[in-house]
PDB file of C-alpha atoms in Angstrom:
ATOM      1  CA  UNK Y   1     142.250  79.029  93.413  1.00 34.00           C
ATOM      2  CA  UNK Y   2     145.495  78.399  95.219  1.00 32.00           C
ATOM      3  CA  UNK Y   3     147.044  74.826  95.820  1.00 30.00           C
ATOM      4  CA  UNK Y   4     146.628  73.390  99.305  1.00 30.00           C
ATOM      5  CA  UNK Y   5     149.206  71.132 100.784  1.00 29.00           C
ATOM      6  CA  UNK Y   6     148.902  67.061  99.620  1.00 28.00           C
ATOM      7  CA  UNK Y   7     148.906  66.060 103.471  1.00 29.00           C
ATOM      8  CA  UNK Y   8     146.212  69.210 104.439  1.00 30.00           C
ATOM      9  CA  UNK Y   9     141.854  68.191 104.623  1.00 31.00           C
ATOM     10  CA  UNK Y  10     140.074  69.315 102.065  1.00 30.00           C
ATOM     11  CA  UNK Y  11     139.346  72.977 101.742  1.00 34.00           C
ATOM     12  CA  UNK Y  12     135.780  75.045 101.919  1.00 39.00           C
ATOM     13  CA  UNK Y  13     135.787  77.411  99.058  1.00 43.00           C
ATOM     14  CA  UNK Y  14     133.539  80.122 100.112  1.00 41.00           C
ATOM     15  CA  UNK Y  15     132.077  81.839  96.411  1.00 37.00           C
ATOM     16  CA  UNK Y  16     130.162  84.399  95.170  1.00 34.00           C
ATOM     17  CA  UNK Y  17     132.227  84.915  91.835  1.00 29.00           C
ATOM     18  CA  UNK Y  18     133.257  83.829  88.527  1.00 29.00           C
ATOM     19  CA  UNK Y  19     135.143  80.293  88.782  1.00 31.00           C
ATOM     20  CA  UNK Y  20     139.010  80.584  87.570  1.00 30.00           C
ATOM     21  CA  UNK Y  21     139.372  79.488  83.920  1.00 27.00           C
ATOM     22  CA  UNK Y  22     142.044  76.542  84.770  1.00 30.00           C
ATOM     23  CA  UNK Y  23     141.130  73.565  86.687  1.00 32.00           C
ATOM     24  CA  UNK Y  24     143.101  73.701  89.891  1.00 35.00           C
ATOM     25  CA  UNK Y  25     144.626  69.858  91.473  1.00 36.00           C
ATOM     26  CA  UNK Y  26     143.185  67.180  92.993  1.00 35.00           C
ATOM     27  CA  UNK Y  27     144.103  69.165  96.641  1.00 45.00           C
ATOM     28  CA  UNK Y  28     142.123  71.515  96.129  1.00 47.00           C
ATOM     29  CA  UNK Y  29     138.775  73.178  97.938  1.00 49.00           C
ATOM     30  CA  UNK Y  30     136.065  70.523  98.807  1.00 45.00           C
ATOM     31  CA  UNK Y  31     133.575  72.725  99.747  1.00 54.00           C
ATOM     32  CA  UNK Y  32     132.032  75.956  97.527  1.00 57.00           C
ATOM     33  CA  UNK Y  33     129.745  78.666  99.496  1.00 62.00           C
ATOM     34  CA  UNK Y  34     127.444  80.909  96.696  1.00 58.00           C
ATOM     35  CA  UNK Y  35     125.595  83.822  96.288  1.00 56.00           C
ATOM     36  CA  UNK Y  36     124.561  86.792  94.160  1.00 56.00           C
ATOM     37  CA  UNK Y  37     125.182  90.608  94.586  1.00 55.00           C
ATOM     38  CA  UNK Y  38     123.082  92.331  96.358  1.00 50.00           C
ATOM     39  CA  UNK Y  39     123.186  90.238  99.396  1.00 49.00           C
ATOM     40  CA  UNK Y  40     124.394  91.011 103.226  1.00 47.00           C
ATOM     41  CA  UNK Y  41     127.300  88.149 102.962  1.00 50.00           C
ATOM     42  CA  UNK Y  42     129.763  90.779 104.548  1.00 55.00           C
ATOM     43  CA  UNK Y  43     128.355  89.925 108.354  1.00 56.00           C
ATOM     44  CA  UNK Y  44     128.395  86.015 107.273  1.00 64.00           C
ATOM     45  CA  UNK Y  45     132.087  86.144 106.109  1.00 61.00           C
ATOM     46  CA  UNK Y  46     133.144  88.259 109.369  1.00 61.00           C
ATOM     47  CA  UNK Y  47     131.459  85.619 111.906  1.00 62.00           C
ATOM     48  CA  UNK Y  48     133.430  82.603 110.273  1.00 60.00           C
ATOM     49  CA  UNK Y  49     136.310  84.356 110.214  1.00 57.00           C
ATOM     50  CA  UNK Y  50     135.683  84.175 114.325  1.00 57.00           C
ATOM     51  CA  UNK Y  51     135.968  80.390 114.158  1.00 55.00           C
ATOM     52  CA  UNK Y  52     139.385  79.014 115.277  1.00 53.00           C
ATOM     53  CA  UNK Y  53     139.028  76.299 112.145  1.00 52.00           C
ATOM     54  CA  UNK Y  54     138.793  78.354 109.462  1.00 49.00           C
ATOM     55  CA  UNK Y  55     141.012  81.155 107.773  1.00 46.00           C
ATOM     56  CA  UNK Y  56     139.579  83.581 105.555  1.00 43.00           C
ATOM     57  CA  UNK Y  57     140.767  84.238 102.274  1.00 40.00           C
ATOM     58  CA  UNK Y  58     142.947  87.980 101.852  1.00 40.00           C
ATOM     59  CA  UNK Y  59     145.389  88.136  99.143  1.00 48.00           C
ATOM     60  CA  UNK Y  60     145.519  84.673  97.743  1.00 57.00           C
ATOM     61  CA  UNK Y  61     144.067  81.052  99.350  1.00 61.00           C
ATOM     62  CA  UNK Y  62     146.618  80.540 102.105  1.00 64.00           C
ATOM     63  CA  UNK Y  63     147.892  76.600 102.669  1.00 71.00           C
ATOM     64  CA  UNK Y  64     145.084  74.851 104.746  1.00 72.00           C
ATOM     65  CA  UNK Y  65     146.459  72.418 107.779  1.00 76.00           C
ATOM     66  CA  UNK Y  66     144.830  69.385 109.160  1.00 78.00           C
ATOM     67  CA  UNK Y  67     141.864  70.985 111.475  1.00 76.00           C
ATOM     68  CA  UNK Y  68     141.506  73.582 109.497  1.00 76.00           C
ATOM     69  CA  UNK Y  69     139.155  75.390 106.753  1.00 78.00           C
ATOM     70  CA  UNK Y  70     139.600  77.801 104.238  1.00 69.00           C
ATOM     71  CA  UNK Y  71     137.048  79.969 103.052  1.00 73.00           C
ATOM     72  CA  UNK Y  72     136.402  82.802  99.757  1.00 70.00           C
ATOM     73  CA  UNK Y  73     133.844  84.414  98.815  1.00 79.00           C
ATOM     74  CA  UNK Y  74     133.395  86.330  95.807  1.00 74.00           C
ATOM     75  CA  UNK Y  75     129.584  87.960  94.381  1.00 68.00           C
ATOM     76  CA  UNK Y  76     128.489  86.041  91.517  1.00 83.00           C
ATOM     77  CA  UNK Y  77     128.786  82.000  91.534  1.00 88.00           C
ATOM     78  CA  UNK Y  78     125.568  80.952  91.468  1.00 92.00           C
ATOM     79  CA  UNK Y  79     124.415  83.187  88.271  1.00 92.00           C
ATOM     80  CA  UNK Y  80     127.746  82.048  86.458  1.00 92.00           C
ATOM     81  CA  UNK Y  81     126.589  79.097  84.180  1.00 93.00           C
ATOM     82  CA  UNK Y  82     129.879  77.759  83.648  1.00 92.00           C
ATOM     83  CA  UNK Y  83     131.079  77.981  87.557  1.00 90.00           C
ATOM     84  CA  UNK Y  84     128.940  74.313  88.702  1.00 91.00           C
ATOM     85  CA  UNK Y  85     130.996  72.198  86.343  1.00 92.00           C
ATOM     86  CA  UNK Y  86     134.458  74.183  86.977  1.00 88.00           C
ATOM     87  CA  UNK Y  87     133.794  73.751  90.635  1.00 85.00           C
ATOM     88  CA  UNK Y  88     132.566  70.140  90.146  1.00 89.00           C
ATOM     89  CA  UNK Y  89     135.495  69.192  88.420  1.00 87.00           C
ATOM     90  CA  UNK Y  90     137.934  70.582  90.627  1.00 80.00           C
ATOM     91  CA  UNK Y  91     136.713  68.602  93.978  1.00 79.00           C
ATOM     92  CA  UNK Y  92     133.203  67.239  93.528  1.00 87.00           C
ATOM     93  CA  UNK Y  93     132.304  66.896  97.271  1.00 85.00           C
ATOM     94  CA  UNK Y  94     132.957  70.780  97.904  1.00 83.00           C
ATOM     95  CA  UNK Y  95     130.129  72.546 100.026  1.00 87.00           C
ATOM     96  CA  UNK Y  96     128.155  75.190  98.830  1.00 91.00           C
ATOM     97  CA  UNK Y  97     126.421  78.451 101.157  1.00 92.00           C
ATOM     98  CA  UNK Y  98     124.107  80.376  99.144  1.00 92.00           C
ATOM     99  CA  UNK Y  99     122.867  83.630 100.707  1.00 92.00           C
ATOM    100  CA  UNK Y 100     119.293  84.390  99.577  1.00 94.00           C
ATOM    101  CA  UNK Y 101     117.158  86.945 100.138  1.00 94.00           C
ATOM    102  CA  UNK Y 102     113.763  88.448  98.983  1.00 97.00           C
ATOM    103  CA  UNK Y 103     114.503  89.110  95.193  1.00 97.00           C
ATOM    104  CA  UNK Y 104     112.580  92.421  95.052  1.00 97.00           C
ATOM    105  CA  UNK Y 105     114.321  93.995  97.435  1.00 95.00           C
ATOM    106  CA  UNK Y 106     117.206  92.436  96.195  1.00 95.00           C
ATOM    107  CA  UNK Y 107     116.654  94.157  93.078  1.00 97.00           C
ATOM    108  CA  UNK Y 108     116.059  97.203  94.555  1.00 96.00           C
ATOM    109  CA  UNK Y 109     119.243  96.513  96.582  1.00 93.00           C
ATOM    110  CA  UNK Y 110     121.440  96.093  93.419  1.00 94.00           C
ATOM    111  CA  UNK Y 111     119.635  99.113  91.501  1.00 96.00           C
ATOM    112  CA  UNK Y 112     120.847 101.427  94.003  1.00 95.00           C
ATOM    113  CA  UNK Y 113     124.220 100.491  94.495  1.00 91.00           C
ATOM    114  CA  UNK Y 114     124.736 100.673  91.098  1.00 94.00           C
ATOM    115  CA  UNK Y 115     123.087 103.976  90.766  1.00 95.00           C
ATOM    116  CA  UNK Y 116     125.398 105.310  93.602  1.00 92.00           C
ATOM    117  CA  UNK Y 117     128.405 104.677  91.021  1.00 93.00           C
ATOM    118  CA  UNK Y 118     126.379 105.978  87.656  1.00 96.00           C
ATOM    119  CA  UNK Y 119     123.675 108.479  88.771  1.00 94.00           C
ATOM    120  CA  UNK Y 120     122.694 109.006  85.246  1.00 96.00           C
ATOM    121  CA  UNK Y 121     121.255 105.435  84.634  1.00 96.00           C
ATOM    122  CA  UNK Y 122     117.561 105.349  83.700  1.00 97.00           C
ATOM    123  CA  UNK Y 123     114.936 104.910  86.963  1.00 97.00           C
ATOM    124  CA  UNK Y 124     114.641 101.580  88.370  1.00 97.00           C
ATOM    125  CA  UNK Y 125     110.556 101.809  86.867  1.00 96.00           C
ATOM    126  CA  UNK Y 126     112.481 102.367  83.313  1.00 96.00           C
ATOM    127  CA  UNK Y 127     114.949  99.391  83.581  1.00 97.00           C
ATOM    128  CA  UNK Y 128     112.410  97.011  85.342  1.00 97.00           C
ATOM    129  CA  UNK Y 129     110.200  96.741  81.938  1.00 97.00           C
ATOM    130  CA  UNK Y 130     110.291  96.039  78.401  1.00 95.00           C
ATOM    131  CA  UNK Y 131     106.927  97.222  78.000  1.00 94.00           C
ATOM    132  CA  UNK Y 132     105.652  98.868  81.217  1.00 91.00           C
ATOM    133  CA  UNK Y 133     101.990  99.266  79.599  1.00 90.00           C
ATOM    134  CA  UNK Y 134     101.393  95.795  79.058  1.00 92.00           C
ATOM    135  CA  UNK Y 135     103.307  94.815  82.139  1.00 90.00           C
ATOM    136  CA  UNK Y 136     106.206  93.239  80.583  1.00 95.00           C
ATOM    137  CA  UNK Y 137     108.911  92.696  83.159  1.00 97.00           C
ATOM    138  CA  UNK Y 138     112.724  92.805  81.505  1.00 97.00           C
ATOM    139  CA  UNK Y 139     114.044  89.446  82.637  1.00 97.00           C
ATOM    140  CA  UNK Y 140     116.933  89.919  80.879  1.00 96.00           C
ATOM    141  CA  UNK Y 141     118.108  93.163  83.253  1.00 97.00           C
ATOM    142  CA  UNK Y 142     120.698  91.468  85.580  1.00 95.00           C
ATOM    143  CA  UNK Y 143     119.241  93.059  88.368  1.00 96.00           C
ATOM    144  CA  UNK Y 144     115.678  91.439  88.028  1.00 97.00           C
ATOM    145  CA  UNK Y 145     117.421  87.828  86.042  1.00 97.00           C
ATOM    146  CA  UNK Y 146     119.698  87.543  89.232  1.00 96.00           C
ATOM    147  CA  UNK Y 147     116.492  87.012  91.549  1.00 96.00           C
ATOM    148  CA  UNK Y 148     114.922  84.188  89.532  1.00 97.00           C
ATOM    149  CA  UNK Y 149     116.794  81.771  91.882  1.00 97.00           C
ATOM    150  CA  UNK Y 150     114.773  78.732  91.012  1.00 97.00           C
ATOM    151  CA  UNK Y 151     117.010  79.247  87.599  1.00 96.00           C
ATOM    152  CA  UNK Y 152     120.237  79.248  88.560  1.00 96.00           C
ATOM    153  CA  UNK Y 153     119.651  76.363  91.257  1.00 96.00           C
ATOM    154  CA  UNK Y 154     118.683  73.957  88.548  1.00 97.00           C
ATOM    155  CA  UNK Y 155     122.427  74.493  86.901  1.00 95.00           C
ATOM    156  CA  UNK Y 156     123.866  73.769  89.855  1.00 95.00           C
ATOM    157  CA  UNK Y 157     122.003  70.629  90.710  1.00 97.00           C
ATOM    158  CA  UNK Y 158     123.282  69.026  87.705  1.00 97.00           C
ATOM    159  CA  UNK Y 159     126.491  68.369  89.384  1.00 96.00           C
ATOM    160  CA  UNK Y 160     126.528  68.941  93.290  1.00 96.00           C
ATOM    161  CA  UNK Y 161     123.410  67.192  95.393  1.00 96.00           C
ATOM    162  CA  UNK Y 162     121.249  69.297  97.902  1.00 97.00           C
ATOM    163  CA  UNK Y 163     122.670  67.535 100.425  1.00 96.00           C
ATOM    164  CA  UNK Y 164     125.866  69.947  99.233  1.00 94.00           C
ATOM    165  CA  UNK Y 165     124.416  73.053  99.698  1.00 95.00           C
ATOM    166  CA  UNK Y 166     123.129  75.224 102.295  1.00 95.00           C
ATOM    167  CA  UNK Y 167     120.658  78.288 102.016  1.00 95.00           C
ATOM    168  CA  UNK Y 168     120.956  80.935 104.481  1.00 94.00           C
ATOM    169  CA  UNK Y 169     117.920  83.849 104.601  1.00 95.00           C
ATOM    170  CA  UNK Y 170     119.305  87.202 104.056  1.00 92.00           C
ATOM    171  CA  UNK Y 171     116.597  88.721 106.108  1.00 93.00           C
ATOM    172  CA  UNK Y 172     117.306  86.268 109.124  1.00 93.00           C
ATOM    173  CA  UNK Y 173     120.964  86.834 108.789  1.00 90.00           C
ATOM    174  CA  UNK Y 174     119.556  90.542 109.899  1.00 89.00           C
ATOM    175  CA  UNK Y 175     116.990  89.728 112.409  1.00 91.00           C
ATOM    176  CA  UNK Y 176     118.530  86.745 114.167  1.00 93.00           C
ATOM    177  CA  UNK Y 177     122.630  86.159 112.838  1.00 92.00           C
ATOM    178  CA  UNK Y 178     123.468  84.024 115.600  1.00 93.00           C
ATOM    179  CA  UNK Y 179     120.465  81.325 114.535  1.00 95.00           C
ATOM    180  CA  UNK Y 180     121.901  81.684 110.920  1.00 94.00           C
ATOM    181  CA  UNK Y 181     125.398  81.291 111.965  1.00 93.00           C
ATOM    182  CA  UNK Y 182     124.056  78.423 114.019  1.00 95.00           C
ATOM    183  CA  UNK Y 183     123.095  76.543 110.784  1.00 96.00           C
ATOM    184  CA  UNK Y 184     126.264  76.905 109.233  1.00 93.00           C
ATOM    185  CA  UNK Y 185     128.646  76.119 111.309  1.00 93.00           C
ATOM    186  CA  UNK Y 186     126.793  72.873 111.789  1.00 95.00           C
ATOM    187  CA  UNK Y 187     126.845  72.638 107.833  1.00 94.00           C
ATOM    188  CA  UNK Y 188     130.857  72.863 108.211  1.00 91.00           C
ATOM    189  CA  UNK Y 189     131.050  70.201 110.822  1.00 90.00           C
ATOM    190  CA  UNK Y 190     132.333  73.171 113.265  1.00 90.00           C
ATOM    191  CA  UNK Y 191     131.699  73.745 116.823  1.00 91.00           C
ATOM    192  CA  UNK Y 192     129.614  76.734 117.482  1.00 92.00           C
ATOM    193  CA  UNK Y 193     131.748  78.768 118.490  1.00 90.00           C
ATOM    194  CA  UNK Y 194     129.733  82.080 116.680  1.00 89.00           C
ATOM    195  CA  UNK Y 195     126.732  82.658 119.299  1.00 89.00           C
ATOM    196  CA  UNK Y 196     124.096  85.726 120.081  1.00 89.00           C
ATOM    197  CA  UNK Y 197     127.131  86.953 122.495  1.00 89.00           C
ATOM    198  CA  UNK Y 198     129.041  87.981 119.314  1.00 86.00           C
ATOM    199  CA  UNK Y 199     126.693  90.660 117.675  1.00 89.00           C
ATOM    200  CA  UNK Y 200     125.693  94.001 118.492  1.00 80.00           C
ATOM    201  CA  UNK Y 201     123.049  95.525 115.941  1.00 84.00           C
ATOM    202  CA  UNK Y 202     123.484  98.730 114.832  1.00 79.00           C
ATOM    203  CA  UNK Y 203     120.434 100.453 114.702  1.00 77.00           C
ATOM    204  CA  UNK Y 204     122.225 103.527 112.134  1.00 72.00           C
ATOM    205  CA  UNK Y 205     122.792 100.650 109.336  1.00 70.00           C
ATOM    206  CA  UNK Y 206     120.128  98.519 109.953  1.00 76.00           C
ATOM    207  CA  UNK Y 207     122.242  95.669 110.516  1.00 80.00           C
ATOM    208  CA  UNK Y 208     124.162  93.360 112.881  1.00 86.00           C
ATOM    209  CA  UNK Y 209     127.721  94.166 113.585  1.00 86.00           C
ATOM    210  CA  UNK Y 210     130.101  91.311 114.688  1.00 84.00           C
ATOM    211  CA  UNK Y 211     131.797  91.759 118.007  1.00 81.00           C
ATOM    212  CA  UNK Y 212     134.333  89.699 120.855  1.00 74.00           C
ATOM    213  CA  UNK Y 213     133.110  89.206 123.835  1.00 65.00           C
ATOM    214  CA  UNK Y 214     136.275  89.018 125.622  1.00 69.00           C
ATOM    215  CA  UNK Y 215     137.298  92.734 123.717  1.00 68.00           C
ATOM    216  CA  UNK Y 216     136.645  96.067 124.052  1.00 64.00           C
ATOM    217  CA  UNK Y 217     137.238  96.936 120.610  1.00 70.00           C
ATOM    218  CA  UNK Y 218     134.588  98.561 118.353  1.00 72.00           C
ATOM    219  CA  UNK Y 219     132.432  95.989 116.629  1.00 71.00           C
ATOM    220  CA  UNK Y 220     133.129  95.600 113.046  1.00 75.00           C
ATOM    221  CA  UNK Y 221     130.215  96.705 111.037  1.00 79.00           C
ATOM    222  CA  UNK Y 222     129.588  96.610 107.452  1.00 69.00           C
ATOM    223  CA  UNK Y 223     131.418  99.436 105.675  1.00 65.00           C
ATOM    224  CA  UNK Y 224     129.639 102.914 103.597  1.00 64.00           C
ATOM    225  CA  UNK Y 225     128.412 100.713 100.420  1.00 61.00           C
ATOM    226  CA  UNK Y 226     126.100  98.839 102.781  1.00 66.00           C
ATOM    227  CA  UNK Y 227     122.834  99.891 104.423  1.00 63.00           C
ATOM    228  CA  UNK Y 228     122.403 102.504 101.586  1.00 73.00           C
ATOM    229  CA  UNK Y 229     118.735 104.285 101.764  1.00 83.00           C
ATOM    230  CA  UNK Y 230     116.902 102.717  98.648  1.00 89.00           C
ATOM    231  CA  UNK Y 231     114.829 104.976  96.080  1.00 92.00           C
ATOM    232  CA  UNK Y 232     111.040 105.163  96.581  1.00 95.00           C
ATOM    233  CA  UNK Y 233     109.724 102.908  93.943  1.00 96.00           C
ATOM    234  CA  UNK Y 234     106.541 103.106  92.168  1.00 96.00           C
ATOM    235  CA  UNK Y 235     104.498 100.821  94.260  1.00 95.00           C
ATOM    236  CA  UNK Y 236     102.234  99.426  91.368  1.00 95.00           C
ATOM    237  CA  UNK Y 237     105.847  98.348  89.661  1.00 96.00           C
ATOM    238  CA  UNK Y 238     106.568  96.821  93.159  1.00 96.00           C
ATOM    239  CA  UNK Y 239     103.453  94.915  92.972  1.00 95.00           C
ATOM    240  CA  UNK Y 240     104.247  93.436  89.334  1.00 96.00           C
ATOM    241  CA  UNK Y 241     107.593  92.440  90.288  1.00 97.00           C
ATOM    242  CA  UNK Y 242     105.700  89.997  92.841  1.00 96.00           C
ATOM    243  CA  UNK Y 243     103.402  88.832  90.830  1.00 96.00           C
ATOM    244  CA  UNK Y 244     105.972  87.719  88.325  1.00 97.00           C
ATOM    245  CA  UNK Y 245     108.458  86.375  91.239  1.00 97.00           C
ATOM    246  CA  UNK Y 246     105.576  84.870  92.901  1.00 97.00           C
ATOM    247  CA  UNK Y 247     106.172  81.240  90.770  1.00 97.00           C
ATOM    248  CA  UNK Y 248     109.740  81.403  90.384  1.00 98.00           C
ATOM    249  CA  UNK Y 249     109.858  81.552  94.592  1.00 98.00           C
ATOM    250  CA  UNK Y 250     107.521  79.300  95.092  1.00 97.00           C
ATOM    251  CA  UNK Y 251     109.344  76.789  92.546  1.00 98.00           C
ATOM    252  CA  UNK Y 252     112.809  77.410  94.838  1.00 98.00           C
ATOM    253  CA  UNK Y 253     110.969  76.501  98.164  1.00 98.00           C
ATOM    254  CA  UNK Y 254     109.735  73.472  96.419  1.00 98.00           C
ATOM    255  CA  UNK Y 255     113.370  72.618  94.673  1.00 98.00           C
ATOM    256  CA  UNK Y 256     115.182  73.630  98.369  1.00 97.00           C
ATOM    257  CA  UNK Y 257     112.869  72.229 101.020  1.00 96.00           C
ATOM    258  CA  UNK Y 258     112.653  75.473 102.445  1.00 96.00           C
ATOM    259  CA  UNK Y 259     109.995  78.258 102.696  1.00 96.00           C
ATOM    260  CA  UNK Y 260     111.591  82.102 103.047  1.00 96.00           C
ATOM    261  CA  UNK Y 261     108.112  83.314 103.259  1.00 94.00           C
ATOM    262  CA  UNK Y 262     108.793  86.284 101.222  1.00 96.00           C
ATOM    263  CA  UNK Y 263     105.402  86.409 100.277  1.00 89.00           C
ATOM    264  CA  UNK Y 264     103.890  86.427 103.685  1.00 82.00           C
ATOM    265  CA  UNK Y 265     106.636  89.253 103.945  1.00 64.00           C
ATOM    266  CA  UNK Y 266     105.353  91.306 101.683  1.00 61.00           C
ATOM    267  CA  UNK Y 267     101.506  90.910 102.919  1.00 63.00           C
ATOM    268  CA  UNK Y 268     102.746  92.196 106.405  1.00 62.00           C
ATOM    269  CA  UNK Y 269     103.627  95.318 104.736  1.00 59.00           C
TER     270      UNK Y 269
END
């Protein structure tokens, strides 16, 4: 976390990743985005970075000026216990964007981006269980613990109110960006300035790439690591992992207001 100038507004910290160990100055960020791994923040953080207001983070948190915002992101915030009250005690009225998406796919998601870096970890089937027999799902694996959002949401809302925090759908943030984007800009108090003009999808990846309207230039899409073909999974282990999810969603639409619908997702398949 980097200081920000006395006379500057309050920052917007976007986060995805472990909070810093020291408790930064009163200036600091007022406003926290948060996520887990496995998610398609990469388009999110690309369309802010289009908004005259706000400066995205490179090296280190560059000085924020009056009219403007400052955003990081980093992967693993929300499943952090300790990041809530480290955030919280650095500048209590900081925002927070959490990126959500199914959590079985998003297992699936992390599975195979990790096995892209260690091919000789166990199958997904293998890791998923304790006991496979009597259907005992291994909560403790990060990859399946991660998903349990309902969890890590009732950390968090020890110390920052709902009103705080914004959830945007990982699979909308596919299928319509601009109508995502739409949402948080208005959560920023920014003019929306990110619109359906500024996306291309890219039918190769699967997913929306950011463009300017008034350039030529090649839209920027998301880089190798994303988009990568998942393994065929057992569909019976599939159909576990949503049976056990099942309360666990339906307890985070209940604490967030909001229905993703994953379930009826999954029915349409």
């Amino acid at each position: 976390m980097s200081r920000v100038q006395e006379e500057a507004k309050p920052e917007v910290l976007w986060s995805l990743g472990p909070a810093g160990t020291q408790h930064p100055p009163p200036d600091s960020p007022s406003s926290t985005c948060t996520g887990q791994e496995g998610h398609k923040v990469s388009p999110l953080a690309q369309s802010l970075a289009n908004t005259p207001p706000l400066l995205l983070r490179r090296n280190v948190m560059p000085k924020t000026l009056d009219g403007q915002i400052t955003m990081e992101k980093t992967p693993s915030y929300f499943v952090t216990n300790e990041a809530p009250r480290r955030i919280h005690s650095m500048a209590k009225d900081t925002k927070l964007i959490v990126v959500v998406r199914n959590p079985v796919t998003r297992a699936i998601s992390d599975y195979t981006q990790t096995l892209s870096k260690k091919p000789e970890i166990p199958t997904f089937e293998v890791l998923a269980f304790k006991n496979r027999t009597l259907g005992l799902i291994d909560a403790s694996w990060s990859a399946i613990r991660i998903g349990i959002y309902a969890l890590h949401l009732e950390n968090w809302l020890q110390y920052f109110p709902l009103s705080q925090i914004l959830f945007v759908s990982g699979e909308r943030l596919i299928t319509d960006p601009a109508g995502e984007m739409a949402k948080v800009q208005d959560f920023l108090g920014l003019k929306r300035i990110v619109t359906e003009k500024h996306f291309y999808f890219n039918k190769t990846k699967g997913f929306p790439c950011l463009k300017k309207p008034e350039d030529s230039s090649a839209p920027r899409c998301l880089g190798k690591s994303k988009g990568r073909t998942h393994p065929k999974i057992d569909p019976d282990v599939i159909h576990r992992l949503r049976k056990f999810y099942k309360p666990f969603n339906v307890m985070f639409y209940q604490m967030t207001g909001q229905d993703f619908q994953w379930e009826q997702e999954e029915s349409d398949k």
